[in-house]
C-alpha positions as YAML, in Angstrom:
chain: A
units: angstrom
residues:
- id: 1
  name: UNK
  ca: [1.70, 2.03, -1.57]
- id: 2
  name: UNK
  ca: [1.86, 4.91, -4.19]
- id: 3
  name: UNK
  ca: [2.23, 7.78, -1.82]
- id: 4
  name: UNK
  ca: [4.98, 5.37, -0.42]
- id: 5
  name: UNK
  ca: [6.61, 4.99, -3.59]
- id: 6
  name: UNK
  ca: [6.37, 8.64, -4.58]
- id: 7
  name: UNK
  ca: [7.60, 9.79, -1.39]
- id: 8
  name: UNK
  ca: [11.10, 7.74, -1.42]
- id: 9
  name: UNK
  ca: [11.88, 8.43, -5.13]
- id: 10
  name: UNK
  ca: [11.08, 12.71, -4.26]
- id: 11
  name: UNK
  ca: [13.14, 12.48, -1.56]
- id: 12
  name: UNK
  ca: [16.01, 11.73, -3.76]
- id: 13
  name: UNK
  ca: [15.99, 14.91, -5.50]
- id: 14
  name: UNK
  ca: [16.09, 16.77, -1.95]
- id: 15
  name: UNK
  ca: [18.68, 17.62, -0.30]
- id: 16
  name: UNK
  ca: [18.52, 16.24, 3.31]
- id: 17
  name: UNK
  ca: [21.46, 14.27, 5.64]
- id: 18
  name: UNK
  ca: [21.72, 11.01, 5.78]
- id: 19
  name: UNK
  ca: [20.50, 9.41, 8.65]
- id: 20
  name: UNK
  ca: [20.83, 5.14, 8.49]
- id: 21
  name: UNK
  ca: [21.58, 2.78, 6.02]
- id: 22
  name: UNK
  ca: [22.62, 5.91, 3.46]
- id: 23
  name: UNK
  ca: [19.11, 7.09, 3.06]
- id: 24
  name: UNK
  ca: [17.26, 9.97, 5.14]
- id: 25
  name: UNK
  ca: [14.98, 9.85, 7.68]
- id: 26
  name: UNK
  ca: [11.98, 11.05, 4.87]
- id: 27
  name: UNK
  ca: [12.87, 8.03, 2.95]
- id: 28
  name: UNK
  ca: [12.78, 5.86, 5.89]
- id: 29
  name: UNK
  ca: [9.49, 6.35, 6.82]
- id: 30
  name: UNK
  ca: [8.28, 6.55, 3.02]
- id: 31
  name: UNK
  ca: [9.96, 2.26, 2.83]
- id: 32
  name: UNK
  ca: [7.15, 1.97, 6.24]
- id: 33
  name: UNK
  ca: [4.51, 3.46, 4.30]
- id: 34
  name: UNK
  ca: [5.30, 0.99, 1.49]
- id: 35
  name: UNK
  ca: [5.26, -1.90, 3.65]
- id: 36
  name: UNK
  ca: [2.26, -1.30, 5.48]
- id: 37
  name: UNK
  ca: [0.29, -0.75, 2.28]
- id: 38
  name: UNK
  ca: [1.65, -3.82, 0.76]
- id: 39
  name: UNK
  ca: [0.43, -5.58, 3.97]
- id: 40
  name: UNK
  ca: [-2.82, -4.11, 3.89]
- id: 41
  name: UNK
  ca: [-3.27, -5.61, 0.80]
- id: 42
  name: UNK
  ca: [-1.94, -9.16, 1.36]
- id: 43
  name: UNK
  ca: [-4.27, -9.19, 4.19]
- id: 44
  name: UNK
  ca: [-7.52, -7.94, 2.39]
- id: 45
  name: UNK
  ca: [-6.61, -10.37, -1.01]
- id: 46
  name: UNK
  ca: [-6.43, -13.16, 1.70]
- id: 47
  name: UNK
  ca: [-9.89, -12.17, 3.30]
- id: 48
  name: UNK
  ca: [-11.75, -11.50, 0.69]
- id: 49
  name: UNK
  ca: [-10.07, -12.88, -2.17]
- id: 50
  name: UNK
  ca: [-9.10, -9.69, -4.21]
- id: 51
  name: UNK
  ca: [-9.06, -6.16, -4.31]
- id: 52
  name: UNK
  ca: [-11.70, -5.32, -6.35]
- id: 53
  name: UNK
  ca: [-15.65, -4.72, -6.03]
- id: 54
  name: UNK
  ca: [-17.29, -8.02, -6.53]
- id: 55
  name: UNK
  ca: [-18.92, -8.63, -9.65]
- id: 56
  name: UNK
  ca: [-23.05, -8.49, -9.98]
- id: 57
  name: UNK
  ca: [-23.28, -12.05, -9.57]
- id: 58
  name: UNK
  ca: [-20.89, -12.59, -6.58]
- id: 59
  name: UNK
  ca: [-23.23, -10.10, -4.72]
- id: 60
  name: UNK
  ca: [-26.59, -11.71, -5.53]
- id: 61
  name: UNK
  ca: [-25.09, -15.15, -4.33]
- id: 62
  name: UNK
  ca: [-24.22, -13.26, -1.11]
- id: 63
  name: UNK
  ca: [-27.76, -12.15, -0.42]
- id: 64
  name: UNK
  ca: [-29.34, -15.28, -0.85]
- id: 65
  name: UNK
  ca: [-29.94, -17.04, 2.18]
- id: 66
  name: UNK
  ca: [-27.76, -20.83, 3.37]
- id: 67
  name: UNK
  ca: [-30.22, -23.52, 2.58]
...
């Protein structure tokens, strides 16, 4: 989502033509790269609950076997 970010406000300072919606193609693609990232993430938060490692408890409870 960064490089995303980064990508659309550089492209500002450029000087390329405008291809749709007043923006240029550069800018278009970095708004995909945005999305996608910010999908990615909704979709790993909803799977595994977050985006960070889990903490030294969560992964001992996750080795022990189902009783």
């Amino acid at each position: 989502m960064y490089a995303g970010t980064e990508r659309f406000l550089v492209e500002f300072l450029r000087r390329n033509t405008r291809d749709s919606l007043g923006i240029t193609a550069a800018q278009l693609e970095s708004l995909a790269m945005l999305a996608v990232g910010a999908l990615w993430i909704a979709i790993v938060v909803r799977r595994h609950g977050g985006i960070g490692r889990p903490s030294a408890d969560e992964s001992r409870d996750a080795l022990q076997p189902a009783v």
